[in-house]
Amino acid sequence: MTAYRPDGLASTEDYGAFLPGPRLTRSSAAEGPLAGLTFAAKDLFDVAGHVTVCGSPDWGATHAPAARSAVVIDTLLAAGATLVGKTVTDEISLGLLGRNRHYGAPVNPRAPDRYTGGSSSGSAAAVAAGLVPFALGSDTGGSMRVPASFCGLYGIRPTHGAIPVAGLMTQAPSFDTAGFFAANAEIFARVGDVLLPEAPIGEIAEIIIAEDAFAVADSVVRDGLKAAIDRVAAMVGHSRTATIAAEGLRVWNGHHCFLQHPEFAATFAPWVDAVDPRLSYDVAKTIAHARGLPEPPKRAAEAFRPLVRERLDALLEGRRILCLPTTPMTAPPRDLSLGATGEACDRIVDLTCIAGLSGLPQVSLPLGTADGLPIGLSLIGWRGSDRTLIDFARRLASMT
Amino acid sequence: MTAYRPDGLASTEDYGAFLPGPRLTRSSAAEGPLAGLTFAAKDLFDVAGHVTVCGSPDWGATHAPAARSAVVIDTLLAAGATLVGKTVTDEISLGLLGRNRHYGAPVNPRAPDRYTGGSSSGSAAAVAAGLVPFALGSDTGGSMRVPASFCGLYGIRPTHGAIPVAGLMTQAPSFDTAGFFAANAEIFARVGDVLLPEAPIGEIAEIIIAEDAFAVADSVVRDGLKAAIDRVAAMVGHSRTATIAAEGLRVWNGHHCFLQHPEFAATFAPWVDAVDPRLSYDVAKTIAHARGLPEPPKRAAEAFRPLVRERLDALLEGRRILCLPTTPMTAPPRDLSLGATGEACDRIVDLTCIAGLSGLPQVSLPLGTADGLPIGLSLIGWRGSDRTLIDFARRLASMT
């Protein structure tokens, strides 16, 4: 075998963030709350008249142009924002590191020799590089939160169902959400005002620091987030620590897998059987294994999920929010072996499964660094607290 | 999903048999037993100075040019034959129908709307189309025999080890063989004289008609081979019927799978882990599943294989040969679903596993038709009877 770099860049122009070829652009309203702002959209969102490629040339070749644009695209255009391109995603949304064997792994502007995180990789790269002030992404298993952490961005995985997913490629419907990155907290809040449902913004009564979530993180990550935690706790005024997963987060992660994987297996099975698409081995393997999972652990996961929801709803009742590291590590190097990338993803899901299983909103704030690399601090709020979380982030930023 | 034909042709020129781009040609000796004959070689055989692509662009991109040519290529060139091109193979040799999602499925010159069989697909198409009088292929699980049957060609899977495999891509070493197709029995014998080890050619004492092998074939196949069986039996003078697999050929097939699959999983694991190559879903799934097979049936298959060898050696002792259909069906249509292609391959291995497990030589003779399509009659001989089988085919043809 000759020397080979699995994630050699397709292009260093534009940080490899955008799809190759002419940029897909759209604008509509000249005025509105987002007038003057450009944005990019992950290549999983439909734009009327164009094929949504979903990071897979064979997906693109076997799907018709979208009849209409995704609801969130139309909402942003109507608010005066201008779409300036579609961005690279992990292949058919399956990935957490920002790898894509067809279009290349976008460059992390904050650490060019490291991954951006994924699957909303190109959107994160575009915002982190300053090419656009905000960008649309999606999050099923961590795809907004991980790149927000690795690229040093504000990013949100909203309350499940709070932002419409119509026109977003389906992966695992009970987990799928549409979210957005922003370069700063002001723009984060302006976009949230447009995309999120109206809701009263209130005070946060208490910060609960998730001990078990910090315990799974690298020590440099814990150290790198200390100052930020202190700022958050000081602003709220009340804080305490708690263990979130009595069973251990690894157990929650396992249940998450046995819920998410059968869902995406069902989503992609008709396509892979009809098309026999060219996929990277890692993605094809993930689908093949997901299709063959045994029934008992699937049933166990289905029984476990409502317990997680009840427990977290009870824990956060009374306007409490959970504080945790977004990812247990900083952005991994681009030359990791496939085995090591798999292990990194497993560890990441120990943390991302909390909001995934519960459907609660999570924002990642770019308030830490570890070894000179960005690392996100996350806040998970009660169901529907999305605007409160974003407003808190804005107020926190304005105090610096 | 838009209308999609999984095996739309890459090119109809040359029946899609050859790799795209300039033809790789080689000649050496001006004189010799094969002087004046051109041949093609499956894209699994090394040619010095060129990358062996093995039906996978990412395999080609991650392997260096071959330092030397495969032994069989050098042998043929030294005998005066001229190489005129490399031919399409199923992706990394994993397939029995002649499908390739990167280079297209070669056209079956005898039935353009049907597969050629694989994985030696392009070599079979080139010979059946009259583009070359003979061609090199390989056979691990049926890759010479299936296309010989579907395209109406003479073809041999030799005694395991009889023809050197040095310079042939490894798949599953205890099954891998190098073989060749020919358009007629005279050329088949001339090439055999060059490639096969010296061995006395003797009379065949008895034909044993494999009842259980005919029982798994479609009735049109059985009917289409009747006249050929009668000719073979008449020429030998003695024939009887016998059941080959007391356990049922499906059981043999299962053991074959649990031997071949772990071998190719071991072959490809380092590459897929290092490169994360783009593979068709079906091929990637096959590797992913093969890597996860449980141990007990592997051990059972290892224990079973010597029994098959002993039994067949005993059955064929005294210069007896086995007669069976090469494939249980004629060439399947090119628009089969992925599920149906998988079922067809399962049925094919019910028959190809006999020579695979035993290591015995098998020739497929183009002596039948069913529904107007070619169908091969196979002869399996004792270990080292390769030249005897080919000579028998030549004498049989000369009597028509």
Coordinates of C-alpha atoms in Angstrom, one line a residue, chain B residues 230-364:
Chain B
D230 CA -25.4 -38.0 -23.0
R231 CA -22.5 -37.1 -25.3
V232 CA -20.0 -37.0 -22.4
A233 CA -21.3 -40.4 -21.1
A234 CA -21.2 -42.0 -24.5
M235 CA -17.6 -40.9 -25.1
V236 CA -16.5 -42.2 -21.7
G237 CA -18.5 -45.4 -22.1
H238 CA -19.3 -45.8 -18.4
S239 CA -21.5 -43.6 -16.2
R240 CA -23.6 -43.7 -13.1
T241 CA -25.3 -41.3 -10.8
A242 CA -24.3 -40.4 -7.2
T243 CA -25.1 -38.0 -4.4
I244 CA -22.1 -35.9 -3.7
A245 CA -23.0 -34.2 -0.4
A246 CA -24.7 -36.5 2.1
E247 CA -25.3 -33.4 4.2
G248 CA -26.9 -31.4 1.4
L249 CA -25.0 -28.9 -0.8
R250 CA -26.5 -26.1 1.2
V251 CA -24.5 -27.4 4.2
W252 CA -21.3 -27.5 2.1
N253 CA -22.1 -24.0 0.9
G254 CA -22.3 -22.8 4.5
H255 CA -19.0 -24.3 5.5
H256 CA -17.5 -22.7 2.3
C257 CA -18.7 -19.3 3.5
F258 CA -17.2 -19.7 6.9
L259 CA -13.9 -20.6 5.4
Q260 CA -13.7 -18.1 2.5
H261 CA -15.1 -15.1 4.3
P262 CA -12.7 -15.0 7.2
E263 CA -9.9 -15.3 4.7
F264 CA -10.9 -12.4 2.6
A265 CA -11.8 -10.4 5.8
A266 CA -8.2 -10.9 6.9
T267 CA -6.9 -9.9 3.4
F268 CA -8.8 -6.6 3.2
A269 CA -9.0 -5.5 6.9
P270 CA -5.7 -3.6 7.0
W271 CA -6.5 -1.8 3.7
V272 CA -10.1 -0.8 4.7
D273 CA -8.9 0.4 8.1
A274 CA -6.0 2.4 6.6
V275 CA -7.8 3.9 3.6
D276 CA -11.6 3.9 4.4
P277 CA -12.1 3.2 0.7
R278 CA -15.1 4.0 -1.3
L279 CA -16.8 0.7 -2.0
S280 CA -20.2 -0.3 -3.2
Y281 CA -22.5 -0.8 -0.3
D282 CA -22.8 -4.5 -1.1
V283 CA -19.1 -5.1 -1.1
A284 CA -18.5 -3.1 2.0
K285 CA -21.3 -4.9 3.8
T286 CA -19.8 -8.3 2.8
I287 CA -16.5 -7.3 4.3
A288 CA -18.1 -5.8 7.4
H289 CA -20.1 -9.0 8.0
A290 CA -17.2 -11.3 7.3
R291 CA -15.1 -9.5 10.0
G292 CA -17.8 -10.2 12.6
L293 CA -18.4 -13.9 12.1
P294 CA -18.6 -16.0 15.2
E295 CA -15.9 -18.6 16.0
P296 CA -17.8 -21.9 16.4
P297 CA -19.0 -22.2 12.8
K298 CA -15.5 -21.2 11.6
R299 CA -14.0 -24.1 13.6
A300 CA -16.7 -26.4 12.3
A301 CA -15.9 -25.5 8.7
E302 CA -12.2 -26.0 9.3
A303 CA -13.0 -29.5 10.6
F304 CA -15.3 -30.3 7.7
R305 CA -13.1 -29.3 4.8
P306 CA -10.7 -32.3 5.1
L307 CA -13.7 -34.7 5.1
V308 CA -14.9 -33.2 1.8
R309 CA -11.4 -33.7 0.3
E310 CA -11.1 -37.3 1.5
R311 CA -14.5 -38.2 0.3
L312 CA -14.1 -36.7 -3.1
D313 CA -10.6 -38.1 -3.5
A314 CA -12.1 -41.5 -2.8
L315 CA -15.0 -41.0 -5.1
L316 CA -12.8 -40.0 -8.0
E317 CA -10.1 -42.6 -7.4
G318 CA -9.6 -44.7 -10.5
R319 CA -9.8 -41.9 -13.0
R320 CA -13.4 -41.0 -12.4
I321 CA -14.9 -37.6 -13.1
L322 CA -17.9 -35.8 -11.7
C323 CA -20.4 -34.2 -14.0
L324 CA -22.6 -31.3 -12.8
P325 CA -24.2 -28.0 -14.0
T326 CA -21.7 -25.2 -13.7
T327 CA -24.4 -22.9 -12.4
P328 CA -27.9 -23.6 -11.3
M329 CA -29.4 -20.9 -13.6
T330 CA -28.6 -19.0 -16.7
A331 CA -27.3 -15.4 -16.6
P332 CA -29.5 -13.3 -14.4
P333 CA -31.0 -10.1 -15.9
R334 CA -29.1 -6.9 -15.3
D335 CA -32.0 -5.2 -13.5
L336 CA -32.1 -7.6 -10.6
S337 CA -32.6 -6.1 -7.2
L338 CA -29.7 -6.3 -4.7
G339 CA -31.6 -8.8 -2.7
A340 CA -32.2 -11.0 -5.7
T341 CA -28.5 -10.8 -6.8
G342 CA -27.6 -12.0 -3.3
E343 CA -30.0 -15.0 -3.5
A344 CA -28.6 -15.9 -7.0
C345 CA -25.1 -15.9 -5.6
D346 CA -26.1 -18.1 -2.7
R347 CA -27.6 -20.7 -5.1
I348 CA -24.5 -20.5 -7.3
V349 CA -22.2 -21.4 -4.4
D350 CA -24.2 -24.5 -3.8
L351 CA -22.4 -25.8 -6.9
T352 CA -19.1 -23.9 -7.0
C353 CA -18.3 -24.9 -3.4
I354 CA -17.6 -28.5 -4.4
A355 CA -14.3 -27.7 -6.2
G356 CA -13.6 -24.8 -3.9
L357 CA -13.7 -26.9 -0.7
S358 CA -11.9 -29.9 -2.3
G359 CA -9.3 -28.0 -4.4
L360 CA -10.1 -30.2 -7.3
P361 CA -9.9 -29.0 -10.9
Q362 CA -13.2 -28.0 -12.7
V363 CA -13.7 -27.2 -16.4
S364 CA -16.9 -25.6 -17.7

